[in-house]
Amino acid sequence: MGPFDFFLPGRRLAKQLTQLDQLSDPLLVDVRTPEEFRSGHLPGAINLPLDQLGTVPLPKGRPVFVYCHSGARSAQACSTLRAMGCQASNLGGLAGYRGPLE
């Protein structure tokens, strides 16, 4: 069981989680502020706040899964990342997450 098994199910989210489990090296990106990230984040996630997306190059061939608190910032981040050529998927928000945080 991985950290993604604790998100509350939804049709779109369930499909993404199934895809995530099948990938060998997904990149998990938390687009919340550094303060929010320090208060608890998914294991293995990196912090790249929404307002800094263009400042750090992300691998274009590696699938990127993005989350925030509610899903609004992660949706914006996915749009930005896709425009930059990344394979980005929105996991939504931690508000529906019931698993362990680091």
mmCIF file of C-alpha atoms in Angstrom:
data_model
loop_
_atom_site.group_PDB
_atom_site.id
_atom_site.type_symbol
_atom_site.label_atom_id
_atom_site.label_comp_id
_atom_site.label_asym_id
_atom_site.label_seq_id
_atom_site.Cartn_x
_atom_site.Cartn_y
_atom_site.Cartn_z
ATOM 1 C CA MET A 1 0.000 0.000 0.000
ATOM 2 C CA GLY A 2 1.447 3.360 -1.032
ATOM 3 C CA PRO A 3 0.667 6.899 0.080
ATOM 4 C CA PHE A 4 -1.779 7.310 -2.791
ATOM 5 C CA ASP A 5 -4.068 4.609 -1.415
ATOM 6 C CA PHE A 6 -5.319 7.015 1.251
ATOM 7 C CA PHE A 7 -6.909 9.636 -1.009
ATOM 8 C CA LEU A 8 -10.680 9.540 -0.903
ATOM 9 C CA PRO A 9 -11.871 7.893 -4.113
ATOM 10 C CA GLY A 10 -13.377 9.771 -7.003
ATOM 11 C CA ARG A 11 -13.773 8.695 -10.598
ATOM 12 C CA ARG A 12 -11.006 10.885 -11.985
ATOM 13 C CA LEU A 13 -8.728 10.489 -8.992
ATOM 14 C CA ALA A 14 -9.157 6.714 -8.888
ATOM 15 C CA LYS A 15 -8.113 6.515 -12.536
ATOM 16 C CA GLN A 16 -5.032 8.663 -11.883
ATOM 17 C CA LEU A 17 -4.026 6.608 -8.873
ATOM 18 C CA THR A 18 -4.303 3.417 -10.875
ATOM 19 C CA GLN A 19 -2.066 4.938 -13.518
ATOM 20 C CA LEU A 20 0.357 6.171 -10.860
ATOM 21 C CA ASP A 21 0.728 2.702 -9.359
ATOM 22 C CA GLN A 22 1.729 1.398 -12.789
ATOM 23 C CA LEU A 23 4.482 3.975 -13.363
ATOM 24 C CA SER A 24 8.082 3.282 -12.470
ATOM 25 C CA ASP A 25 9.354 6.761 -11.592
ATOM 26 C CA PRO A 26 6.641 9.388 -11.084
ATOM 27 C CA LEU A 27 7.580 12.817 -9.742
ATOM 28 C CA LEU A 28 5.312 14.003 -6.942
ATOM 29 C CA VAL A 29 5.121 17.810 -6.648
ATOM 30 C CA ASP A 30 3.501 19.767 -3.818
ATOM 31 C CA VAL A 31 2.677 23.270 -5.111
ATOM 32 C CA ARG A 32 1.716 24.717 -1.727
ATOM 33 C CA THR A 33 3.818 27.320 0.069
ATOM 34 C CA PRO A 34 6.985 26.228 1.900
ATOM 35 C CA GLU A 35 5.174 26.795 5.204
ATOM 36 C CA GLU A 36 2.319 24.505 4.171
ATOM 37 C CA PHE A 37 4.808 21.918 2.912
ATOM 38 C CA ARG A 38 6.671 21.938 6.240
ATOM 39 C CA SER A 39 3.396 21.385 8.097
ATOM 40 C CA GLY A 40 3.038 18.003 6.376
ATOM 41 C CA HIS A 41 3.447 16.599 2.877
ATOM 42 C CA LEU A 42 3.163 13.300 1.048
ATOM 43 C CA PRO A 43 6.168 11.010 1.425
ATOM 44 C CA GLY A 44 8.590 11.502 -1.442
ATOM 45 C CA ALA A 45 7.099 14.813 -2.582
ATOM 46 C CA ILE A 46 9.167 17.822 -3.535
ATOM 47 C CA ASN A 47 8.002 21.359 -2.820
ATOM 48 C CA LEU A 48 7.691 23.632 -5.830
ATOM 49 C CA PRO A 49 5.284 26.469 -4.997
ATOM 50 C CA LEU A 50 2.901 27.520 -7.736
ATOM 51 C CA ASP A 51 4.548 30.927 -8.156
ATOM 52 C CA GLN A 52 7.944 29.271 -8.765
ATOM 53 C CA LEU A 53 6.972 26.711 -11.414
ATOM 54 C CA GLY A 54 8.905 28.395 -14.210
ATOM 55 C CA THR A 55 12.106 28.715 -12.180
ATOM 56 C CA VAL A 56 12.981 25.032 -11.820
ATOM 57 C CA PRO A 57 13.303 22.766 -14.853
ATOM 58 C CA LEU A 58 11.306 19.552 -14.587
ATOM 59 C CA PRO A 59 11.969 16.445 -16.660
ATOM 60 C CA LYS A 60 9.722 16.376 -19.714
ATOM 61 C CA GLY A 61 9.804 12.600 -20.120
ATOM 62 C CA ARG A 62 8.917 11.808 -16.513
ATOM 63 C CA PRO A 63 5.270 11.850 -15.371
ATOM 64 C CA VAL A 64 4.573 14.617 -12.860
ATOM 65 C CA PHE A 65 1.742 14.349 -10.318
ATOM 66 C CA VAL A 66 0.766 17.604 -8.634
ATOM 67 C CA TYR A 67 -1.220 18.302 -5.475
ATOM 68 C CA CYS A 68 -2.005 21.199 -3.123
ATOM 69 C CA HIS A 69 -4.509 21.669 -0.301
ATOM 70 C CA SER A 70 -7.828 21.832 -2.144
ATOM 71 C CA GLY A 71 -6.968 21.083 -5.773
ATOM 72 C CA ALA A 72 -7.233 24.651 -7.114
ATOM 73 C CA ARG A 73 -3.512 25.462 -7.187
ATOM 74 C CA SER A 74 -2.645 22.004 -8.471
ATOM 75 C CA ALA A 75 -5.076 22.503 -11.375
ATOM 76 C CA GLN A 76 -3.334 25.782 -12.242
ATOM 77 C CA ALA A 77 0.051 24.105 -11.897
ATOM 78 C CA CYS A 78 -0.952 21.302 -14.267
ATOM 79 C CA SER A 79 -1.948 23.818 -16.918
ATOM 80 C CA THR A 80 1.362 25.626 -16.538
ATOM 81 C CA LEU A 81 3.408 22.427 -16.558
ATOM 82 C CA ARG A 82 1.638 21.091 -19.634
ATOM 83 C CA ALA A 83 2.335 24.374 -21.430
ATOM 84 C CA MET A 84 6.002 23.823 -20.520
ATOM 85 C CA GLY A 85 5.899 20.373 -22.133
ATOM 86 C CA CYS A 86 5.602 18.244 -18.987
ATOM 87 C CA GLN A 87 3.337 15.222 -18.568
ATOM 88 C CA ALA A 88 1.387 16.631 -15.611
ATOM 89 C CA SER A 89 -1.603 15.160 -13.776
ATOM 90 C CA ASN A 90 -3.605 16.755 -10.975
ATOM 91 C CA LEU A 91 -4.032 14.607 -7.858
ATOM 92 C CA GLY A 92 -6.180 17.259 -6.199
ATOM 93 C CA GLY A 93 -5.850 18.330 -2.597
ATOM 94 C CA LEU A 94 -4.632 17.012 0.712
ATOM 95 C CA ALA A 95 -8.001 17.910 2.217
ATOM 96 C CA GLY A 96 -9.198 14.440 1.122
ATOM 97 C CA TYR A 97 -6.043 12.613 2.180
ATOM 98 C CA ARG A 98 -6.124 10.303 5.196
ATOM 99 C CA GLY A 99 -2.691 8.726 5.061
ATOM 100 C CA PRO A 100 0.684 9.469 6.607
ATOM 101 C CA LEU A 101 2.481 12.743 6.038
ATOM 102 C CA GLU A 102 6.129 13.619 6.458
#
